[in-house]
Amino acid sequence: MERYKGFACHPTVCPVGNDYHIIVPTNFEMALSVLVDGEEYFNHSNGIVLTSCPIQQITVPAARLDAAREYTLRVRRVIKRMPYGTLTGRPVKITYPFRPIEKTEGIRLYQIADSHGIVEESVAAAKRFGEPLDLLVLNGDIADSSENIERITTTYKIASAVTGGEIPCVISRGNHDLRGAAAEHLAEYMPNQNGRSYYSFRVGCLWGLLVDCGEDKPDDHREYGHMVCCHAFRREESAYIRQVIAQKQNEYEAEGVKYRLVISHAPFAWTDHPPFDIEQELFAEWCRLLKAEVKPHLMLCGHIHNQIISPVGGELDHKGQPCPVLVGTKVDRRARPPYYAGMGLTLQRDSAEVVFNTKDEIRLTQTVPYSAE
Ligand SMILES: [Fe+2]
C-alpha cells in the first residue's frame, strides 16, 4: 500500500489491554482521527485534539477493529492553529485493511530485538521467515537510544516495513530506549497503558504480559547521570503484576485464552556479572509469581545479543524460570553490511517451532515444548 505523504511510515497497530493503539509518526502538524465501523476515535486530551505531537497515538477497542477488519485514518493538516477559526487543509482519508489473529494453532510471530538502528537487515530477516505473519514483536533496543524523535521513529519504520499497518505489533522497551533527551516523552510516543510501559494485552487466543526491567545497572551508575529511578519503577511494576494475578479471570484465565506469553527485553531470570547483577531479590519474586500463578507457555527476550533456548533449569535459569526462555538476537553492527539474526515462532498446541534466521540463512530450527503444567 502506498504511504500518505503526511505520515513518516505506515501506522503501527499495538495491542494494549483490550484495545489497540494505532500509532503514526507524522511529517507535519495534523488533527488525526481513526474511523472504525462508523465510530470516530481521536488523539485528544480532555476533549482538545492534539496536533503538535510528532508521533500520534489513538486508542480503539480491539474487538471492534477485529470485527471491522479495516480502519480509516482521517487527516486534517493544520495550517494555523488559532483561538478562533483554526485553518486546516481539506480532510484526507486513508484506509488500511487489518488481519486479526483468528486461528488457534499455527500462529506465526516474529521477534526483532536489539537491532540498535539496523533497519534493512532486521526487516529482511523478518521477511525471510515468511508469510503469513500474524504478529510482530519488537522487543526493545530497536534504536540505539531515545536521543531524538528520529531515533524513536526507527521502531515504527521497522514495524511499518514488516506489518504495513495490517497486522498487530507488540512493542516493548529496552534499556537503551531509556537514554537520551527524548526518552522522557516515551510514554507519549510508545504504546502504554495510562502512561505505564508494562501491561497485559490480548490478540485473539493469545494473552501476553509485557514486563519492563528498565535499565540494566544500578540507578546510581555514572552512565545514567542521575536520570533514572528504575528501582522505584520496578517496585510499582511488582504491584501491577500482583494486580494482574488478582484479576486473573479477566486476564490470562479469560475465555478463549490458549497461549500465555511473557515478553521482556531482559531475561530477568538470568543473573549477569556486576554491575549488571541488579535486583536479584525483586526479579526472583517476579519469576516466582509468574511460575506459581500465570504459568506462561514461553518468555521471549533479547538484550544479551545471543540466541539461546533455555528450558526450565537451563543455562539462563538462575532465579527460577517460570517457563522456557527464548532469547532471539545475534547482531554485529560493525560488520559491513551489518549482521542481524532474529527469531521466528510458530505456536502449536503443545510446543513452539523456533527458527533463528538472518535474511540469508536459517541458523537453527528447533521444537520447544511448553512447560508441563
Ligand atoms: Fe538491551
Short mmCIF file of C-alpha atoms and ligand atoms in Angstrom, two decimals:
data_model
loop_
_atom_site.label_atom_id
_atom_site.label_comp_id
_atom_site.label_asym_id
_atom_site.label_seq_id
_atom_site.Cartn_x
_atom_site.Cartn_y
_atom_site.Cartn_z
CA MET A 1 0.00 0.00 0.00
CA GLU A 2 1.25 3.48 -0.85
CA ARG A 3 2.20 5.68 2.08
CA TYR A 4 0.40 9.00 2.57
CA LYS A 5 2.93 11.88 2.42
CA GLY A 6 1.94 13.25 5.82
CA PHE A 7 2.97 10.00 7.52
CA ALA A 8 6.64 9.15 8.10
CA CYS A 9 5.68 5.47 7.62
CA HIS A 10 2.61 3.25 7.80
CA PRO A 11 0.68 3.14 11.11
CA THR A 12 1.56 0.52 13.74
CA VAL A 13 -1.30 -1.30 15.47
CA CYS A 14 -0.20 -2.13 19.05
CA PRO A 15 -2.27 -4.32 21.38
CA VAL A 16 -2.63 -2.79 24.87
CA GLY A 17 -5.09 -4.36 27.34
CA ASN A 18 -8.27 -4.98 25.35
CA ASP A 19 -7.52 -2.14 22.93
CA TYR A 20 -5.27 -1.39 20.00
CA HIS A 21 -3.20 1.76 19.97
CA ILE A 22 -2.80 2.99 16.41
CA ILE A 23 0.48 4.91 16.28
CA VAL A 24 1.65 7.12 13.41
CA PRO A 25 4.81 9.25 13.18
CA THR A 26 3.88 12.31 11.12
CA ASN A 27 5.67 14.74 8.81
CA PHE A 28 3.60 17.82 9.66
CA GLU A 29 1.13 19.09 12.24
CA MET A 30 -2.28 17.49 11.81
CA ALA A 31 -5.55 16.65 13.51
CA LEU A 32 -5.75 12.86 13.20
CA SER A 33 -8.63 10.53 13.95
CA VAL A 34 -9.37 6.87 13.28
CA LEU A 35 -12.69 5.61 11.97
CA VAL A 36 -13.67 2.02 12.72
CA ASP A 37 -17.06 0.78 11.57
CA GLY A 38 -18.54 4.30 11.58
CA GLU A 39 -17.20 5.31 15.02
CA GLU A 40 -14.54 8.05 15.20
CA TYR A 41 -11.68 7.91 17.74
CA PHE A 42 -9.39 10.87 18.46
CA ASN A 43 -5.97 11.69 19.85
CA HIS A 44 -7.14 14.14 22.46
CA SER A 45 -6.55 15.48 25.95
CA ASN A 46 -9.81 16.13 27.80
CA GLY A 47 -11.58 17.00 24.58
CA ILE A 48 -8.76 19.01 22.97
CA VAL A 49 -7.44 17.46 19.76
CA LEU A 50 -3.64 17.07 19.91
CA THR A 51 -1.95 18.30 16.75
CA SER A 52 1.63 19.26 17.64
CA CYS A 53 2.87 15.79 18.67
CA PRO A 54 5.25 14.29 16.06
CA ILE A 55 4.07 10.76 16.91
CA GLN A 56 0.29 10.42 17.14
CA GLN A 57 -1.40 7.69 19.19
CA ILE A 58 -5.11 6.79 19.07
CA THR A 59 -6.85 4.08 21.10
CA VAL A 60 -9.57 1.92 19.55
CA PRO A 61 -11.37 -1.09 21.10
CA ALA A 62 -9.72 -4.30 19.82
CA ALA A 63 -12.99 -6.22 19.43
CA ARG A 64 -14.33 -3.50 17.16
CA LEU A 65 -11.29 -3.40 14.86
CA ASP A 66 -11.07 -7.21 14.81
CA ALA A 67 -14.67 -7.34 13.58
CA ALA A 68 -14.33 -4.47 11.09
CA ARG A 69 -11.04 -5.80 9.60
CA GLU A 70 -10.17 -2.31 8.39
CA TYR A 71 -9.61 1.20 9.75
CA THR A 72 -9.54 4.63 8.20
CA LEU A 73 -7.28 7.49 9.26
CA ARG A 74 -8.70 10.97 8.75
CA VAL A 75 -6.10 13.74 8.46
CA ARG A 76 -6.69 17.47 8.66
CA ARG A 77 -3.41 19.30 8.12
CA VAL A 78 -3.08 22.26 10.50
CA ILE A 79 -2.17 25.40 8.59
CA LYS A 80 -2.54 27.78 11.53
CA ARG A 81 -3.91 26.90 14.96
CA MET A 82 -5.74 29.90 16.39
CA PRO A 83 -8.08 30.60 19.33
CA TYR A 84 -10.89 31.23 16.82
CA GLY A 85 -11.22 29.61 13.40
CA THR A 86 -8.12 27.40 13.14
CA LEU A 87 -7.13 26.96 9.49
CA THR A 88 -6.88 23.37 8.30
CA GLY A 89 -6.41 21.67 4.94
CA ARG A 90 -9.10 19.59 3.25
CA PRO A 91 -9.61 16.28 5.06
CA VAL A 92 -7.81 13.26 3.62
CA LYS A 93 -8.89 9.66 4.34
CA ILE A 94 -6.57 6.64 4.17
CA THR A 95 -7.97 3.14 4.71
CA TYR A 96 -5.88 0.15 5.83
CA PRO A 97 -7.01 -3.48 5.85
CA PHE A 98 -6.42 -5.28 9.15
CA ARG A 99 -5.99 -9.01 9.77
CA PRO A 100 -6.69 -10.01 13.40
CA ILE A 101 -5.47 -13.31 14.88
CA GLU A 102 -8.36 -15.73 14.50
CA LYS A 103 -6.65 -19.12 14.31
CA THR A 104 -5.80 -21.08 17.45
CA GLU A 105 -2.92 -23.18 16.10
CA GLY A 106 -0.06 -22.40 13.79
CA ILE A 107 0.13 -18.74 14.91
CA ARG A 108 3.25 -17.24 13.37
CA LEU A 109 5.11 -14.42 15.06
CA TYR A 110 8.47 -12.80 14.54
CA GLN A 111 10.62 -11.07 17.14
CA ILE A 112 13.16 -8.34 16.42
CA ALA A 113 15.14 -7.05 19.41
CA ASP A 114 18.43 -5.19 19.81
CA SER A 115 18.59 -4.10 16.19
CA HIS A 116 20.23 -0.89 17.51
CA GLY A 117 19.34 1.06 14.37
CA ILE A 118 19.94 -1.79 11.86
CA VAL A 119 16.74 -1.44 9.86
CA GLU A 120 17.29 -3.13 6.49
CA GLU A 121 18.76 -6.40 7.75
CA SER A 122 16.26 -6.83 10.59
CA VAL A 123 13.29 -6.19 8.28
CA ALA A 124 14.75 -8.61 5.71
CA ALA A 125 15.21 -11.29 8.42
CA ALA A 126 11.54 -10.95 9.41
CA LYS A 127 10.50 -11.19 5.75
CA ARG A 128 12.69 -14.26 5.24
CA PHE A 129 10.67 -16.01 7.99
CA GLY A 130 7.84 -15.62 5.51
CA GLU A 131 4.15 -15.05 5.18
CA PRO A 132 1.64 -15.11 6.56
CA LEU A 133 2.90 -13.39 9.68
CA ASP A 134 0.27 -12.98 12.41
CA LEU A 135 2.13 -10.84 14.97
CA LEU A 136 5.36 -8.83 15.08
CA VAL A 137 7.16 -8.37 18.40
CA LEU A 138 9.67 -5.51 18.65
CA ASN A 139 11.33 -6.37 21.92
CA GLY A 140 13.40 -3.31 22.83
CA ASP A 141 16.62 -1.53 21.84
CA ILE A 142 15.36 -1.21 18.27
CA ALA A 143 17.15 2.15 18.09
CA ASP A 144 20.37 2.86 19.94
CA SER A 145 18.85 5.49 22.24
CA SER A 146 15.93 7.92 22.51
CA GLU A 147 18.16 10.89 21.77
CA ASN A 148 15.56 12.47 19.48
CA ILE A 149 12.26 11.76 17.70
CA GLU A 150 14.01 10.29 14.65
CA ARG A 151 15.59 7.60 16.83
CA ILE A 152 12.24 6.74 18.43
CA THR A 153 10.68 6.60 14.95
CA THR A 154 13.08 3.78 13.98
CA THR A 155 10.82 1.33 15.83
CA TYR A 156 7.81 2.43 13.75
CA LYS A 157 9.76 2.33 10.48
CA ILE A 158 10.64 -1.32 11.11
CA ALA A 159 7.04 -2.10 12.14
CA SER A 160 5.79 -0.33 9.02
CA ALA A 161 8.08 -2.27 6.68
CA VAL A 162 7.12 -5.64 8.20
CA THR A 163 3.42 -5.18 9.03
CA GLY A 164 2.30 -2.42 6.63
CA GLY A 165 -0.18 -1.44 9.37
CA GLU A 166 -2.16 -4.60 8.57
CA ILE A 167 -1.34 -6.94 11.49
CA PRO A 168 -0.74 -6.28 15.22
CA CYS A 169 2.69 -5.40 16.58
CA VAL A 170 3.79 -5.61 20.23
CA ILE A 171 6.42 -3.03 21.18
CA SER A 172 8.40 -3.30 24.41
CA ARG A 173 11.03 -1.00 25.84
CA GLY A 174 14.70 -1.96 26.04
CA ASN A 175 17.27 -0.43 28.38
CA HIS A 176 18.83 1.75 25.66
CA ASP A 177 15.39 3.23 24.96
CA LEU A 178 15.56 4.94 28.37
CA ARG A 179 18.54 7.03 27.32
CA GLY A 180 18.60 10.47 25.69
CA ALA A 181 16.72 13.74 25.80
CA ALA A 182 13.54 12.46 24.11
CA ALA A 183 13.25 9.46 26.47
CA GLU A 184 11.12 11.45 28.90
CA HIS A 185 8.41 11.56 26.20
CA LEU A 186 8.43 7.78 25.62
CA ALA A 187 5.16 7.25 27.43
CA GLU A 188 3.59 9.65 24.94
CA TYR A 189 5.30 8.22 21.85
CA MET A 190 5.23 4.48 22.59
CA PRO A 191 2.31 2.18 23.38
CA ASN A 192 1.39 2.47 27.05
CA GLN A 193 -1.45 1.84 29.43
CA ASN A 194 -2.22 5.02 31.37
CA GLY A 195 1.41 6.03 30.94
CA ARG A 196 2.80 2.64 32.02
CA SER A 197 5.24 0.78 29.73
CA TYR A 198 4.28 -2.60 31.32
CA TYR A 199 0.83 -4.03 30.73
CA SER A 200 -1.04 -7.09 29.59
CA PHE A 201 -2.54 -7.45 26.14
CA ARG A 202 -4.75 -9.77 24.17
CA VAL A 203 -4.64 -10.69 20.49
CA GLY A 204 -7.08 -13.47 19.57
CA CYS A 205 -6.37 -16.54 21.70
CA LEU A 206 -3.02 -15.16 22.80
CA TRP A 207 -2.62 -13.33 26.12
CA GLY A 208 0.62 -11.54 26.82
CA LEU A 209 2.30 -9.71 29.66
CA LEU A 210 4.84 -7.05 28.75
CA VAL A 211 7.40 -6.85 31.51
CA ASP A 212 9.79 -3.89 31.62
CA CYS A 213 13.04 -4.26 33.59
CA GLY A 214 14.12 -0.68 32.83
CA GLU A 215 17.87 -0.07 32.93
CA ASP A 216 20.40 -2.87 33.40
CA LYS A 217 22.75 -1.38 36.04
CA PRO A 218 22.14 0.26 39.44
CA ASP A 219 20.40 3.65 39.22
CA ASP A 220 23.47 5.46 40.58
CA HIS A 221 25.73 4.16 37.78
CA ARG A 222 27.61 7.10 36.25
CA GLU A 223 26.37 6.23 32.73
CA TYR A 224 22.89 7.40 33.76
CA GLY A 225 23.87 10.77 35.26
CA HIS A 226 21.03 10.61 37.83
CA MET A 227 18.43 10.42 35.01
CA VAL A 228 16.79 7.12 36.01
CA CYS A 229 14.92 5.80 39.08
CA CYS A 230 14.30 2.27 37.88
CA HIS A 231 14.28 0.66 41.34
CA ALA A 232 11.18 2.65 42.30
CA PHE A 233 9.70 1.92 38.86
CA ARG A 234 10.23 -1.84 39.27
CA ARG A 235 8.59 -1.82 42.69
CA GLU A 236 5.50 -0.22 41.14
CA GLU A 237 5.63 -2.92 38.48
CA SER A 238 5.68 -5.65 41.15
CA ALA A 239 2.39 -4.26 42.46
CA TYR A 240 1.00 -4.31 38.91
CA ILE A 241 1.96 -7.98 38.40
CA ARG A 242 0.12 -8.81 41.64
CA GLN A 243 -2.88 -6.84 40.40
CA VAL A 244 -2.95 -8.86 37.14
CA ILE A 245 -2.93 -12.07 39.19
CA ALA A 246 -5.74 -10.78 41.43
CA GLN A 247 -7.83 -10.16 38.29
CA LYS A 248 -6.84 -13.36 36.51
CA GLN A 249 -10.40 -14.11 35.34
CA ASN A 250 -10.19 -11.00 33.14
CA GLU A 251 -6.57 -11.66 32.20
CA TYR A 252 -4.87 -14.99 31.50
CA GLU A 253 -7.88 -17.05 32.61
CA ALA A 254 -10.32 -15.10 30.44
CA GLU A 255 -12.46 -17.02 27.99
CA GLY A 256 -10.67 -18.03 24.82
CA VAL A 257 -7.06 -17.63 26.07
CA LYS A 258 -4.97 -20.53 24.76
CA TYR A 259 -1.42 -19.17 24.93
CA ARG A 260 0.21 -17.07 27.67
CA LEU A 261 3.40 -15.25 26.74
CA VAL A 262 5.72 -13.08 28.80
CA ILE A 263 7.61 -10.53 26.72
CA SER A 264 10.57 -8.83 28.35
CA HIS A 265 13.60 -7.21 26.75
CA ALA A 266 15.87 -8.51 29.52
CA PRO A 267 15.85 -12.22 30.50
CA PHE A 268 15.48 -11.36 34.19
CA ALA A 269 15.67 -14.95 35.49
CA TRP A 270 19.35 -14.83 34.49
CA THR A 271 21.97 -13.04 36.59
CA ASP A 272 24.78 -11.28 34.75
CA HIS A 273 28.14 -10.23 36.24
CA PRO A 274 28.50 -6.93 38.18
CA PRO A 275 27.40 -4.18 37.63
CA PHE A 276 24.58 -5.90 35.68
CA ASP A 277 23.60 -8.21 38.55
CA ILE A 278 20.82 -5.92 39.78
CA GLU A 279 17.54 -6.59 41.59
CA GLN A 280 18.13 -10.28 42.28
CA GLU A 281 15.52 -10.44 45.01
CA LEU A 282 12.88 -8.49 43.10
CA PHE A 283 13.41 -10.39 39.83
CA ALA A 284 13.28 -13.71 41.73
CA GLU A 285 9.91 -12.59 43.11
CA TRP A 286 8.63 -11.82 39.59
CA CYS A 287 9.75 -15.31 38.50
CA ARG A 288 8.03 -16.88 41.49
CA LEU A 289 4.75 -15.04 40.90
CA LEU A 290 4.73 -15.86 37.19
CA LYS A 291 5.59 -19.52 37.76
CA ALA A 292 3.09 -20.07 40.58
CA GLU A 293 0.19 -18.08 39.14
CA VAL A 294 0.41 -17.09 35.48
CA LYS A 295 2.12 -20.28 34.26
CA PRO A 296 3.30 -18.81 30.95
CA HIS A 297 3.94 -21.04 27.94
CA LEU A 298 7.02 -19.07 26.84
CA MET A 299 9.06 -15.99 27.69
CA LEU A 300 10.51 -14.01 24.76
CA CYS A 301 13.61 -11.89 25.38
CA GLY A 302 16.51 -10.07 23.79
CA HIS A 303 19.17 -7.90 25.41
CA ILE A 304 22.11 -10.30 25.61
CA HIS A 305 22.76 -10.33 21.85
CA ASN A 306 22.66 -14.08 21.62
CA GLN A 307 20.28 -16.81 20.51
CA ILE A 308 19.58 -19.19 23.34
CA ILE A 309 16.77 -21.61 24.11
CA SER A 310 16.77 -22.04 27.89
CA PRO A 311 14.29 -24.59 29.27
CA VAL A 312 13.39 -24.51 32.97
CA GLY A 313 16.67 -25.35 34.73
CA GLY A 314 18.64 -24.33 31.61
CA GLU A 315 21.61 -22.01 31.18
CA LEU A 316 19.66 -18.79 31.80
CA ASP A 317 17.77 -20.12 34.82
CA HIS A 318 19.40 -18.55 37.88
CA LYS A 319 16.27 -17.44 39.72
CA GLY A 320 13.56 -20.00 38.87
CA GLN A 321 12.41 -19.51 35.27
CA PRO A 322 8.60 -19.64 35.07
CA CYS A 323 8.76 -21.32 31.63
CA PRO A 324 11.16 -21.85 28.69
CA VAL A 325 13.01 -18.60 27.87
CA LEU A 326 13.84 -17.80 24.24
CA VAL A 327 16.48 -15.14 23.61
CA GLY A 328 16.44 -14.38 19.92
CA THR A 329 19.05 -11.91 18.60
CA LYS A 330 22.53 -12.08 17.08
CA VAL A 331 23.85 -8.74 15.97
CA ASP A 332 27.10 -7.27 14.66
CA ARG A 333 26.85 -3.55 13.99
CA ARG A 334 30.47 -3.25 12.84
CA ALA A 335 30.12 -5.79 10.03
CA ARG A 336 29.58 -4.36 6.51
CA PRO A 337 26.75 -4.83 5.77
CA PRO A 338 25.61 -5.12 9.42
CA TYR A 339 24.74 -8.63 10.60
CA TYR A 340 21.31 -9.25 12.11
CA ALA A 341 19.60 -12.51 13.09
CA GLY A 342 16.12 -12.60 14.67
CA MET A 343 13.65 -15.22 15.84
CA GLY A 344 10.51 -16.66 14.28
CA LEU A 345 7.95 -18.72 16.23
CA THR A 346 5.06 -20.90 15.19
CA LEU A 347 2.79 -21.62 18.14
CA GLN A 348 1.32 -25.11 18.04
CA ARG A 349 -0.87 -26.68 20.71
CA ASP A 350 1.84 -28.28 22.87
CA SER A 351 5.05 -26.75 21.56
CA ALA A 352 6.51 -23.92 19.53
CA GLU A 353 8.66 -24.27 16.43
CA VAL A 354 11.51 -21.82 16.89
CA VAL A 355 13.60 -20.52 13.99
CA PHE A 356 16.71 -18.36 14.32
CA ASN A 357 17.47 -16.72 10.99
CA THR A 358 19.13 -13.88 9.10
CA LYS A 359 17.97 -12.51 5.77
CA ASP A 360 20.20 -15.11 4.08
CA GLU A 361 20.17 -18.24 6.22
CA ILE A 362 18.30 -20.33 8.77
CA ARG A 363 20.71 -20.70 11.70
CA LEU A 364 18.60 -23.15 13.70
CA THR A 365 15.17 -24.75 13.78
CA GLN A 366 14.01 -26.41 16.99
CA THR A 367 10.77 -27.59 18.59
CA VAL A 368 10.38 -26.25 22.13
CA PRO A 369 7.75 -27.92 24.33
CA TYR A 370 5.84 -25.63 26.68
CA SER A 371 6.31 -26.14 30.41
CA ALA A 372 4.40 -29.09 31.83
CA GLU A 373 1.55 -27.72 33.95
FE FE B 1 19.38 -4.29 25.98
#
